[in-house]
Amino acid sequence: MNNSRLTSSLFIFLSVFASWGSSSSIFDVTPNSEDFITCLQSNSINTTSISQLTFTSSNSSFLPNWEARINNFKFLKPSIPKPSVIVTPVDETQIQTVLFCTKKLGYELRIRSGGHDFEGLSSIALAPYVMLDLVNMRSIDVNVANRTAWVQAGALLGELYYAISQKTNTLYFPAGICPTVGIGGYLSGGGYGNLLRKYGSAADHALDVRFMDVNGNVLDRKSMGEDLFWALRGGGASSFGIVLGWKLELVPVPEIVTVFRKNVTLEQNGTEIFYKYQYVAPKMDRNSIMRIQVFNEFIGNTTTKTIRMYFEGLYLGRTNTLLRMMDQSFPELNLTREFCEEMSMVQSSLVLGDPSFPSSTPTKMLADRTGGIVKHWNNKQKSDYVRTPISKSGLRKIWKKIFENDNTLFMAMYTFGGKMGEVSETATPYPHRAGVLYQVLKGITFSDQTSDTTPVSLTRIEWLRSFDKFLEPYVSRNPREAYLNYNDLDLGVDSGSYEEARVWGDRYWKKDNFKKLIRIKAKVDPENFFRHPQSIPVFSTSLADM
Ligand SMILES: Cc1cc2nc3c(=O)[nH]c(=O)nc-3n(C[C@H](O)[C@H](O)[C@H](O)COP(=O)(O)OP(=O)(O)OC[C@H]3O[C@@H](n4cnc5c(N)ncnc54)[C@H](O)[C@@H]3O)c2cc1C
Ligand SMILES: *[C@@H]1O[C@H](CO)[C@@H](O)[C@H](O)[C@H]1NC(C)=O
Ligand SMILES: *[C@@H]1O[C@H](CO)[C@@H](O)[C@H](O)[C@H]1NC(C)=O
Ligand SMILES: *[C@@H]1O[C@H](CO)[C@@H](O)[C@H](O)[C@H]1NC(C)=O
Ligand SMILES: *[C@@H]1O[C@H](CO)[C@@H](O)[C@H](O)[C@H]1NC(C)=O
Ligand SMILES: *[C@@H]1O[C@H](CO)[C@@H](O)[C@H](O)[C@H]1NC(C)=O
Ligand SMILES: *[C@@H]1O[C@H](CO)[C@@H](O)[C@H](O)[C@H]1NC(C)=O
Ligand SMILES: *[C@@H]1O[C@H](CO)[C@@H](O)[C@H](O)[C@H]1NC(C)=O
């Protein structure tokens, strides 16, 4: 990320793009992967290097490369369209060449960092496409003295946490819970995590960026201007260009934090406890955060169902202080020492990121791409935000609705409040700020099914949709908010007009931010090269005329 690299990138960019000019029309031809390889070769300085990083269906490692980091098994079925070419560049000039040839030959481009996209939008397209996989662009440079880190887009959150912990145990980055999420996709959607109540979203702590626009220019915050820098911090970068890396602000954390975990069932007063949770947790000391996972289970060997609520939390301090605080503000949970464990911040990322690991697991596991932490799943998920506490009778109705499900639901409530209430809704595109009590994620799994299209899977998806509809009176409205990083194509994909697009766009960003994103998109990518089913649309009339 130094200046000499920027200069050399720009030099090569000039030679590559000289013949291309600024014209960027969408080509009306059927692309051919051999032409693409020829284009890559003839525009690369080192043809050996690019050839070793390029895969087509004739390479035996093509499928394994595509499948790597598609952790959601539902996308691995044979009917899913594969890329014509996969390229895994090792430097920015190679990315410029990939962009140039993708445009020239009329392919769509898919950009992949960690590959966790809920709808597979980083790895799949319906039209012929090239997949730019940033797996080899993952260097991390932590600067303790200045409390900053430069992170390339392909790095995973666990790699970042581990890299920070190798240099200091009193600084951290406020990012997400799952260590295998990529910083590239995560930060460009806002990003929440265990330091959210103390420090806000991850994107609130982005200081600078390296970014490649549709013409191959490498830009930073200063050269792109504040509007585009704003858009990249919650608007979804894949609508605008390619994020190469972020400069992050690190935040202070104590050397010792406390993790707590406790199960509560309906028989143990679960409804009362959850009801109270909604009032106290979003207002508690911002050094604390709680997640509640809701499971629908049989009681022992019986056929009677219950709800198990799994309370999991982090406190930025020692157990004694946490217990005193909980005893005062949330005695109903009856949190006692046996449910608490003190550890370092980085250990907390490991045990809260993957509960199958005890706190004695070496934290290097966070950065181990081949190790046990890379889990797979097979599911469909939807998000919500709750702004008004749900009544006890409402909660009982929700449990009853959940009992209809065949124990394949998972649901997680994530506490907001604290710092999130102090940042304006328009400070970044991410609008779910003041007044949100908690975020809801709900989904169903197909892990016992051969695919997401078996009759049983289809019934589950229908049930999830009916549950989503059922929750409408209990969650945010006008708009009913949804999290971009929990993208859901059920919200809509039409974008022929602003009125069509706002059906889903207002839910991710709210009206003002969505309109601003549309204006920025029209400036930086007017031909709509960077597109996918829910990318920021380009309209023929400007918003000002509407
Ligand atoms: C198991 C799991 C746990 C999660 N936990 C959290 C959490 O704790 N907090 C949270 O906020 N979110 C969480 N998420 C959601 C996560 O933030 C999003 O799925 C995010 O988009 C993943 O980023 P990625 O780089 O892994 O994904 P990818 O699939 O690689 O990318 C996602 C999107 O970003 C685009 N993109 C990726 N890299 C770039 C780039 N360099 N330049 C431009 N566009 C790019 C892709 O094209 C795609 O549109 C979780 C998701 C999963 C599956
Ligand atoms: C070209 O790339 C190959 C493979 O990465 C490398 O071994 C070689 O040294 C490179 N050549 C030059 C001139 O940089
Ligand atoms: C894929 O196959 C082509 C043609 O045989 C070869 O040139 C290229 O190096 C292969 N790519 C990789 C990554 O092995
Ligand atoms: C910290 O930042 C300042 C100002 O940008 C810079 O001059 C200094 O060299 C940096 N310190 C370190 C240790 O990188
Ligand atoms: C919570 O309950 C689940 C399922 O019974 C169990 O696996 C887990 O260990 C329990 N956790 C705690 C902290 O009690
Ligand atoms: C359940 O909650 C009620 C009301 O707060 C309380 O009176 C009762 O003692 C609780 N029961 C248990 C088992 O904790
Ligand atoms: C549940 O049933 C199995 C098999 O019938 C039995 O072995 C087990 O002890 C039962 N468990 C409980 C908690 O009743
Ligand atoms: C609180 O928990 C302790 C230990 O876990 C238990 O002994 C006690 O009975 C519980 N109190 C209530 C009111 O449930």
XYZ file of C-alpha atoms and ligand atoms in Angstrom:
697
model
C 0.000 0.000 0.000
C 2.942 2.366 -0.413
C 3.348 5.232 -2.810
C 5.880 3.593 -5.065
C 3.361 0.817 -5.733
C 0.689 3.396 -6.475
C 2.993 5.148 -8.933
C 3.945 1.944 -10.702
C 0.291 0.858 -10.826
C -0.675 4.123 -12.426
C 2.123 3.826 -14.953
C 1.001 0.395 -16.049
C -2.587 1.491 -15.940
C -1.775 4.215 -18.444
C -0.184 1.790 -20.863
C -2.959 -0.793 -20.516
C -5.743 1.705 -20.856
C -4.230 3.859 -23.573
C -5.873 1.804 -26.302
C -9.102 1.578 -24.386
C -9.757 5.265 -23.919
C -12.741 6.256 -21.845
C -15.340 4.478 -23.947
C -16.986 1.760 -21.912
C -19.964 0.615 -23.888
C -21.564 -2.722 -23.104
C -20.432 -5.034 -25.889
C -23.077 -6.917 -27.736
C -21.124 -10.107 -28.354
C -20.970 -13.554 -26.828
C -17.727 -13.593 -24.902
C -15.176 -16.295 -25.466
C -12.884 -17.417 -22.667
C -9.956 -18.036 -25.054
C -10.161 -14.433 -26.208
C -10.184 -13.419 -22.579
C -7.012 -15.415 -21.858
C -5.363 -13.901 -24.938
C -6.379 -10.434 -23.761
C -4.977 -11.099 -20.280
C -1.701 -12.420 -21.694
C -1.164 -9.617 -24.143
C -1.870 -6.975 -21.510
C 0.245 -8.494 -18.746
C 3.843 -7.662 -17.996
C 4.529 -11.116 -16.642
C 2.597 -13.683 -18.657
C 3.903 -16.579 -16.535
C 2.487 -15.026 -13.411
C -0.977 -14.253 -14.815
C -1.218 -17.702 -16.399
C -0.619 -19.346 -13.024
C -3.439 -17.283 -11.543
C -6.066 -17.906 -14.220
C -8.480 -20.825 -14.304
C -10.985 -21.975 -16.912
C -13.075 -25.146 -16.946
C -10.169 -26.972 -18.642
C -8.029 -26.594 -15.496
C -8.578 -29.353 -12.954
C -8.373 -26.783 -10.170
C -11.153 -24.641 -11.680
C -14.052 -26.052 -9.634
C -12.140 -26.312 -6.345
C -11.177 -22.658 -6.771
C -14.725 -21.582 -7.443
C -16.090 -23.660 -4.559
C -13.493 -22.342 -2.128
C -15.250 -19.814 0.123
C -18.711 -20.714 -1.147
C -19.599 -21.822 2.357
C -23.325 -22.025 1.689
C -23.839 -25.457 0.137
C -27.044 -24.465 -1.617
C -24.908 -22.706 -4.255
C -22.863 -25.804 -5.049
C -25.567 -27.681 -6.940
C -24.764 -28.452 -10.615
C -27.476 -26.140 -11.986
C -25.702 -23.035 -10.653
C -23.908 -21.231 -13.529
C -20.117 -21.203 -13.260
C -17.759 -18.403 -14.269
C -16.105 -18.548 -17.683
C -12.824 -17.574 -16.068
C -11.539 -17.199 -12.508
C -8.572 -14.923 -11.864
C -6.803 -14.674 -8.503
C -4.485 -11.655 -8.914
C -1.499 -11.025 -6.692
C -1.189 -7.320 -7.417
C -3.184 -4.294 -8.471
C -1.888 -4.132 -12.036
C -3.252 -7.625 -12.629
C -6.629 -6.460 -11.320
C -6.517 -3.595 -13.811
C -5.866 -6.073 -16.612
C -8.749 -8.300 -15.489
C -11.076 -5.290 -15.395
C -9.904 -4.128 -18.817
C -10.401 -7.527 -20.488
C -13.723 -8.193 -18.731
C -15.115 -4.944 -20.098
C -13.536 -5.361 -23.495
C -15.027 -8.821 -24.041
C -18.440 -7.995 -22.608
C -18.434 -10.240 -19.562
C -20.045 -9.398 -16.257
C -17.634 -9.179 -13.329
C -18.046 -10.793 -9.943
C -15.792 -9.617 -7.117
C -15.131 -11.983 -4.233
C -13.364 -11.374 -0.945
C -14.614 -13.712 1.808
C -17.451 -15.217 -0.260
C -20.085 -15.018 2.506
C -22.712 -13.232 0.418
C -26.126 -14.598 1.465
C -27.327 -14.669 -2.153
C -24.036 -15.811 -3.685
C -23.668 -12.520 -5.569
C -19.864 -12.563 -5.291
C -19.510 -15.905 -7.036
C -22.491 -16.340 -9.380
C -24.045 -14.494 -12.322
C -26.652 -15.509 -14.885
C -24.830 -13.861 -17.814
C -21.324 -15.061 -18.838
C -18.986 -13.771 -16.149
C -15.445 -13.491 -14.898
C -14.819 -14.021 -11.214
C -12.183 -11.785 -9.667
C -11.178 -13.621 -6.511
C -9.131 -11.492 -4.105
C -7.870 -14.507 -2.151
C -4.244 -13.539 -2.864
C -4.751 -9.908 -1.859
C -4.821 -10.215 1.906
C -1.865 -8.481 3.457
C -2.431 -6.802 6.819
C -0.187 -4.054 8.158
C -0.891 -3.079 11.770
C 0.555 0.221 13.007
C 0.253 0.237 16.806
C 1.834 3.675 17.312
C -0.725 5.330 15.063
C -3.571 2.964 15.996
C -4.240 2.121 12.357
C -4.115 -0.892 10.071
C -4.017 -1.224 6.285
C -5.904 -4.343 5.241
C -6.231 -5.684 1.726
C -9.795 -6.539 0.698
C -9.280 -10.307 0.541
C -8.287 -10.617 4.222
C -10.752 -12.346 6.532
C -11.899 -10.823 9.826
C -10.201 -13.612 11.796
C -6.907 -12.891 10.016
C -7.246 -9.219 10.953
C -8.002 -10.033 14.608
C -5.076 -12.390 14.808
C -2.700 -9.913 13.122
C -3.682 -7.171 15.584
C -3.264 -9.538 18.542
C 0.271 -10.364 17.418
C 1.210 -6.726 18.016
C -0.980 -5.581 20.905
C -3.664 -6.860 23.258
C -5.140 -3.434 24.036
C -6.201 -2.381 20.529
C -8.766 -4.038 18.283
C -10.978 -3.456 15.275
C -14.759 -3.338 15.861
C -15.778 -5.929 13.270
C -18.018 -8.970 12.930
C -18.515 -12.201 14.790
C -17.779 -14.858 12.183
C -13.980 -14.985 11.605
C -14.288 -16.250 8.017
C -16.191 -13.193 6.738
C -14.088 -11.109 4.284
C -13.305 -7.476 5.073
C -14.048 -6.598 1.401
C -17.768 -7.366 1.505
C -18.263 -6.858 5.240
C -17.100 -3.278 5.586
C -18.795 -2.086 2.412
C -22.176 -3.058 3.915
C -21.606 -1.261 7.238
C -20.572 -4.130 9.486
C -21.739 -4.865 13.036
C -20.037 -6.902 15.739
C -19.266 -7.298 19.405
C -17.886 -3.775 19.801
C -20.928 -2.163 18.154
C -22.470 -0.674 21.309
C -19.132 0.770 22.392
C -17.780 1.993 19.044
C -20.503 1.838 16.358
C -20.241 0.066 13.011
C -17.014 -1.072 11.376
C -17.474 1.404 8.530
C -17.514 4.229 11.094
C -13.832 3.378 11.635
C -12.651 3.368 8.010
C -10.109 6.165 7.595
C -9.067 5.673 3.984
C -9.416 3.264 1.086
C -7.632 2.087 -2.042
C -10.199 1.607 -4.764
C -10.270 0.908 -8.504
C -12.965 2.636 -10.513
C -14.565 1.389 -13.735
C -11.827 3.018 -15.810
C -9.054 1.301 -13.875
C -7.993 4.389 -11.912
C -6.650 3.628 -8.451
C -8.142 6.170 -6.057
C -7.877 6.985 -2.385
C -10.214 8.977 -0.151
C -8.728 12.284 -1.205
C -8.721 11.653 -4.934
C -12.210 10.075 -5.035
C -13.891 12.737 -2.933
C -16.144 12.379 0.113
C -19.290 11.266 -1.759
C -17.803 8.064 -3.150
C -15.937 7.435 0.097
C -19.310 7.751 1.855
C -20.980 5.317 -0.577
C -18.327 2.633 -0.068
C -18.990 2.541 3.693
C -22.431 0.880 3.640
C -23.748 1.248 0.107
C -22.221 -2.040 -1.060
C -18.902 -1.555 -2.895
C -19.793 -3.957 -5.704
C -22.113 -1.309 -7.198
C -19.236 1.156 -7.563
C -15.943 -0.585 -8.283
C -13.272 -2.730 -6.681
C -12.079 -2.092 -3.139
C -8.383 -2.985 -2.948
C -7.849 -2.218 0.726
C -8.977 -0.202 3.721
C -7.101 1.902 6.233
C -8.784 1.201 9.558
C -8.798 3.024 12.858
C -8.080 0.680 15.764
C -9.906 1.180 19.072
C -8.812 0.584 22.674
C -9.963 -2.558 24.508
C -9.089 -3.853 27.985
C -6.527 -6.626 28.350
C -9.164 -8.817 29.959
C -12.787 -9.103 28.887
C -15.585 -11.388 30.068
C -17.609 -13.748 27.903
C -20.896 -15.059 29.289
C -23.336 -17.693 28.053
C -26.542 -19.014 29.533
C -29.525 -21.002 28.254
C -33.035 -20.086 29.350
C -36.141 -22.033 28.275
C -39.790 -21.027 28.395
C -40.146 -23.258 31.483
C -37.438 -21.119 33.117
C -39.453 -17.917 32.594
C -38.003 -17.291 29.138
C -40.827 -15.029 27.982
C -40.503 -12.756 31.047
C -36.745 -12.617 30.664
C -36.850 -11.821 26.965
C -39.508 -9.183 27.577
C -37.289 -7.484 30.140
C -34.202 -7.858 27.918
C -35.768 -5.560 25.337
C -36.007 -2.749 27.884
C -32.676 -3.072 29.645
C -30.047 -4.439 27.251
C -30.172 -1.608 24.658
C -29.748 0.928 27.501
C -27.070 -0.883 29.508
C -23.471 0.166 29.942
C -22.034 0.237 26.429
C -19.148 -1.991 27.516
C -21.638 -4.841 27.337
C -23.318 -6.522 24.396
C -25.647 -9.504 24.193
C -26.879 -11.795 21.485
C -29.827 -14.128 22.004
C -30.186 -17.146 19.783
C -33.648 -18.655 19.746
C -34.083 -22.380 19.173
C -37.275 -24.355 18.726
C -36.855 -27.727 20.464
C -38.605 -30.679 22.066
C -38.399 -30.923 25.830
C -36.175 -33.940 26.517
C -37.629 -37.035 24.825
C -41.165 -35.671 24.787
C -43.205 -34.357 21.875
C -43.845 -31.114 23.754
C -42.008 -28.125 22.340
C -40.215 -25.297 24.047
C -38.131 -22.326 23.061
C -34.526 -22.247 24.243
C -32.944 -18.810 24.374
C -29.195 -18.877 24.350
C -27.873 -15.644 25.875
C -24.310 -14.921 24.814
C -22.458 -11.772 25.622
C -19.260 -9.851 25.916
C -18.339 -7.395 28.639
C -15.331 -5.108 28.198
C -14.209 -5.592 31.776
C -13.954 -8.115 34.617
C -16.591 -10.590 35.787
C -17.134 -8.920 39.182
C -18.154 -5.640 37.586
C -20.355 -7.396 35.036
C -22.183 -9.398 37.718
C -22.833 -6.301 39.856
C -24.200 -4.502 36.820
C -26.411 -7.396 35.727
C -27.691 -7.872 39.256
C -28.823 -4.265 39.300
C -30.278 -3.857 35.832
C -31.196 -7.372 34.690
C -31.657 -9.617 37.759
C -34.244 -11.731 35.887
C -31.454 -13.353 33.844
C -29.857 -14.466 37.129
C -26.382 -14.352 35.610
C -23.903 -15.941 37.980
C -20.173 -16.593 37.918
C -20.520 -20.130 36.539
C -21.731 -18.690 33.206
C -18.808 -16.255 32.877
C -15.227 -16.624 31.676
C -12.443 -14.037 31.548
C -10.076 -13.971 28.562
C -8.322 -11.679 26.088
C -10.293 -9.827 23.417
C -8.862 -11.995 20.662
C -9.816 -15.177 22.552
C -13.348 -13.814 22.853
C -13.476 -13.504 19.049
C -12.597 -17.168 18.795
C -15.104 -18.542 21.311
C -17.947 -16.212 20.278
C -17.138 -16.789 16.607
C -17.257 -20.537 16.904
C -18.712 -21.990 20.113
C -17.239 -25.402 19.385
C -13.815 -24.012 20.353
C -12.951 -23.807 24.060
C -11.083 -20.689 25.199
C -7.887 -22.751 25.440
C -7.783 -23.092 21.629
C -4.704 -21.309 20.209
C -5.921 -18.010 18.747
C -3.922 -18.720 15.582
C -6.995 -20.772 14.652
C -8.684 -17.438 13.821
C -6.304 -17.044 10.892
C -6.303 -20.664 9.779
C -8.171 -20.909 6.498
C -7.826 -24.656 6.259
C -8.490 -25.412 9.923
C -11.650 -26.257 11.755
C -13.064 -22.760 11.816
C -14.154 -22.735 8.184
C -17.632 -24.155 8.624
C -20.261 -24.808 6.038
C -23.938 -24.114 6.101
C -26.932 -24.541 3.845
C -29.651 -22.050 4.547
C -31.903 -19.125 3.663
C -31.953 -16.077 5.939
C -33.801 -12.771 6.409
C -33.221 -9.751 8.619
C -35.284 -7.247 10.633
C -34.834 -4.468 13.170
C -37.004 -4.029 16.283
C -37.627 -0.487 17.523
C -40.553 -1.060 19.940
C -40.435 -3.753 22.638
C -42.687 -6.688 21.783
C -45.386 -7.330 24.400
C -45.504 -10.584 26.350
C -48.627 -11.656 24.468
C -46.859 -10.797 21.196
C -43.890 -12.926 22.241
C -46.193 -15.839 23.092
C -47.809 -15.562 19.648
C -44.360 -15.580 18.045
C -43.312 -18.727 19.962
C -46.545 -20.416 18.859
C -45.836 -19.517 15.238
C -42.289 -20.854 15.645
C -43.656 -24.179 16.930
C -45.108 -24.776 13.432
C -41.557 -25.069 12.139
C -39.867 -28.503 12.063
C -37.015 -27.407 14.407
C -34.932 -26.061 11.523
C -35.373 -22.393 12.397
C -32.508 -20.399 13.811
C -33.000 -16.887 14.974
C -30.609 -14.390 16.554
C -31.312 -11.049 18.224
C -28.408 -8.643 18.400
C -28.497 -5.752 20.876
C -28.086 -2.195 19.562
C -28.019 1.122 21.440
C -24.958 2.826 22.941
C -22.735 4.457 20.327
C -25.084 3.381 17.517
C -27.635 5.861 18.833
C -25.196 8.762 18.553
C -24.276 8.510 14.873
C -26.613 10.153 12.359
C -28.562 7.927 9.937
C -26.929 9.740 7.041
C -23.323 9.707 8.333
C -22.803 6.570 6.248
C -25.306 4.749 3.976
C -26.044 2.321 6.851
C -29.220 3.829 8.433
C -30.148 1.428 11.255
C -29.017 3.651 14.112
C -30.819 5.564 16.897
C -33.921 3.844 18.216
C -33.064 0.334 17.084
C -33.351 -1.959 20.125
C -32.050 -5.047 18.396
C -31.411 -6.607 14.995
C -33.092 -9.875 14.111
C -31.718 -12.571 11.845
C -33.970 -15.499 11.092
C -33.396 -18.408 8.802
C -34.049 -22.044 8.094
C -31.488 -24.691 7.298
C -31.496 -27.410 4.638
C -28.520 -29.235 6.127
C -30.444 -32.538 6.310
C -31.600 -32.147 2.680
C -29.789 -32.830 -0.575
C -30.562 -29.326 -1.836
C -32.677 -26.240 -1.255
C -35.182 -27.445 -3.860
C -36.396 -30.699 -2.291
C -40.106 -30.619 -1.338
C -39.125 -30.407 2.338
C -36.744 -27.492 1.661
C -39.389 -25.658 -0.370
C -41.888 -26.086 2.469
C -39.362 -24.602 4.881
C -38.715 -21.613 2.628
C -42.457 -21.017 2.398
C -42.705 -21.233 6.168
C -39.864 -18.719 6.581
C -41.693 -16.312 4.269
C -44.906 -16.773 6.252
C -42.980 -16.162 9.484
C -41.509 -13.016 7.964
C -45.016 -11.813 7.140
C -46.228 -12.796 10.603
C -43.537 -10.627 12.232
C -44.585 -7.497 10.356
C -46.562 -5.895 13.251
C -43.648 -6.398 15.650
C -40.733 -4.957 13.686
C -39.685 -1.617 12.154
C -41.974 -0.106 9.530
C -41.943 2.707 6.916
C -39.632 1.321 5.809
C -39.393 -2.175 7.238
C -35.618 -2.089 7.615
C -33.283 -4.819 6.341
C -29.498 -5.221 6.547
C -27.597 -5.026 3.265
C -25.027 -7.559 4.466
C -27.936 -9.938 5.061
C -29.082 -9.392 1.495
C -32.309 -11.110 0.454
C -33.496 -11.185 -3.150
C -37.067 -11.820 -1.906
C -37.193 -8.090 -1.065
C -37.252 -7.390 -4.809
C -34.891 -7.116 -7.746
C -36.792 -4.788 -10.047
C -34.948 -1.569 -10.792
C -36.419 -0.328 -14.062
C -37.560 2.818 -12.282
C -36.869 4.540 -8.992
C -40.341 3.567 -7.760
C -39.554 -0.100 -8.403
C -36.078 0.015 -6.911
C -37.081 1.811 -3.736
C -39.241 -1.175 -2.770
C -36.007 -2.907 -1.733
C -33.558 0.032 -1.725
C -35.379 1.995 0.991
C -35.304 -1.074 3.207
C -31.507 -1.338 3.078
C -30.666 2.367 3.141
C -33.832 4.468 3.747
C -34.978 7.107 1.289
C -32.351 9.862 1.564
C -29.355 7.557 1.584
C -30.739 5.483 -1.305
C -31.262 8.601 -3.432
C -27.741 9.772 -2.641
C -26.336 6.358 -3.612
C -28.204 6.555 -6.941
C -26.706 10.001 -7.641
C -23.178 8.799 -6.789
C -23.576 5.658 -8.901
C -24.673 7.754 -11.897
C -21.445 9.730 -11.622
C -18.916 6.951 -11.030
C -20.367 4.116 -13.128
C -22.867 5.690 -15.544
C -22.813 2.662 -17.891
C -23.691 0.340 -15.012
C -20.780 -2.031 -15.528
C -20.687 -2.953 -11.824
C -24.070 -4.591 -11.549
C -25.858 -7.506 -9.915
C -29.531 -8.183 -9.101
C -29.595 -5.688 -6.197
C -26.900 -3.217 -7.222
C -27.572 0.527 -7.141
C -29.493 1.192 -10.382
C -28.780 3.726 -13.115
C -31.792 5.511 -14.622
C -32.044 7.445 -17.847
C -33.583 10.422 -16.067
C -31.743 12.063 -13.207
C -33.306 12.017 -9.760
C -33.453 15.779 -9.841
C -35.901 15.545 -12.774
C -38.206 13.097 -11.012
C -21.615 -17.074 8.803
C -21.796 -15.599 8.586
C -21.582 -14.728 9.643
C -21.732 -13.350 9.476
N -21.514 -12.506 10.538
C -21.639 -11.179 10.378
C -21.398 -10.265 11.455
O -21.077 -10.661 12.565
N -21.551 -8.946 11.222
C -21.924 -8.458 10.000
O -22.053 -7.246 9.853
N -22.155 -9.298 8.964
C -22.024 -10.629 9.130
N -22.271 -11.466 8.067
C -22.661 -10.901 6.788
C -21.420 -10.460 6.012
O -21.014 -9.193 6.487
C -21.746 -10.342 4.517
O -22.096 -11.613 4.021
C -20.565 -9.774 3.738
O -21.017 -9.322 2.484
C -19.489 -10.811 3.560
O -18.329 -10.257 3.005
P -17.368 -11.242 2.184
O -16.219 -10.472 1.691
O -17.128 -12.467 3.009
O -18.366 -11.669 1.045
P -18.316 -11.768 -0.540
O -19.345 -12.811 -0.818
O -16.955 -11.965 -1.055
O -18.843 -10.347 -0.982
C -20.108 -9.833 -0.607
C -20.476 -8.684 -1.543
O -19.456 -7.694 -1.496
C -18.846 -7.555 -2.781
N -17.408 -7.424 -2.595
C -16.597 -8.276 -1.934
N -15.345 -7.819 -1.958
C -15.355 -6.674 -2.659
C -14.343 -5.756 -3.046
N -13.080 -5.961 -2.690
N -14.693 -4.688 -3.791
C -15.995 -4.497 -4.160
N -16.980 -5.324 -3.817
C -16.670 -6.408 -3.073
C -19.192 -8.815 -3.526
O -19.115 -8.632 -4.931
C -20.585 -9.086 -3.014
O -21.508 -8.221 -3.667
C -22.127 -12.849 8.214
C -22.333 -13.718 7.159
C -22.187 -15.086 7.323
C -22.433 -16.002 6.172
C 7.012 -13.687 -13.385
O 6.185 -14.442 -12.500
C 6.756 -15.682 -12.105
C 5.700 -16.461 -11.329
O 5.086 -15.666 -10.342
C 8.020 -15.422 -11.315
O 8.598 -16.646 -10.935
C 8.982 -14.615 -12.157
O 10.107 -14.261 -11.382
C 8.331 -13.353 -12.688
N 9.218 -12.689 -13.629
C 9.535 -11.410 -13.547
C 10.410 -10.868 -14.617
O 9.116 -10.679 -12.642
C -4.857 -23.689 -16.864
O -4.625 -24.331 -18.066
C -3.888 -23.541 -19.027
C -3.861 -24.311 -20.323
O -3.358 -25.617 -20.116
C -2.511 -23.249 -18.484
O -1.802 -22.425 -19.371
C -2.664 -22.520 -17.159
O -1.411 -22.270 -16.567
C -3.540 -23.318 -16.209
N -3.780 -22.540 -15.023
C -3.357 -22.911 -13.829
C -3.654 -22.000 -12.693
O -2.759 -23.950 -13.643
C 2.151 8.036 12.355
O 1.524 8.988 11.504
C 2.295 10.165 11.304
C 1.445 11.151 10.523
O 0.837 10.542 9.428
C 3.590 9.788 10.598
O 4.373 10.940 10.398
C 4.341 8.780 11.448
O 5.492 8.342 10.754
C 3.478 7.590 11.789
N 4.149 6.736 12.747
C 4.411 5.456 12.513
C 5.099 4.715 13.605
O 4.105 4.922 11.466
C -27.098 -24.502 25.983
O -27.880 -25.591 25.531
C -27.311 -26.323 24.445
C -28.317 -27.360 23.982
O -28.789 -28.105 25.027
C -26.013 -26.954 24.919
O -25.404 -27.641 23.841
C -25.073 -25.864 25.407
O -23.896 -26.436 25.921
C -25.751 -25.030 26.481
N -24.867 -23.931 26.816
C -24.691 -23.505 28.070
C -23.729 -22.395 28.284
O -25.302 -23.981 28.986
C -40.898 -15.667 36.674
O -41.158 -14.265 36.603
C -42.145 -13.838 37.493
C -42.431 -12.357 37.204
O -41.248 -11.611 37.090
C -41.657 -14.089 38.913
O -42.646 -13.698 39.819
C -41.351 -15.576 39.084
O -40.771 -15.801 40.356
C -40.386 -16.068 38.027
N -40.232 -17.502 38.113
C -39.037 -18.109 38.012
C -39.066 -19.603 38.013
O -37.977 -17.490 37.917
C -34.509 -40.623 25.762
O -34.777 -41.815 25.100
C -33.653 -42.680 24.963
C -34.043 -43.847 24.080
O -35.337 -44.246 24.356
C -33.145 -43.054 26.335
O -32.009 -43.881 26.192
C -32.788 -41.786 27.101
O -32.394 -42.114 28.412
C -33.968 -40.861 27.156
N -33.528 -39.591 27.725
C -34.264 -38.900 28.606
C -33.688 -37.607 29.066
O -35.321 -39.294 29.005
C -30.003 -18.257 40.168
O -28.954 -19.128 39.771
C -28.368 -19.827 40.845
C -27.145 -20.569 40.343
O -27.111 -20.705 38.976
C -29.428 -20.746 41.434
O -28.885 -21.451 42.509
C -30.605 -19.911 41.912
O -31.647 -20.741 42.350
C -31.135 -19.043 40.785
N -32.134 -18.121 41.294
C -33.334 -17.985 40.708
C -34.235 -16.963 41.330
O -33.675 -18.621 39.713
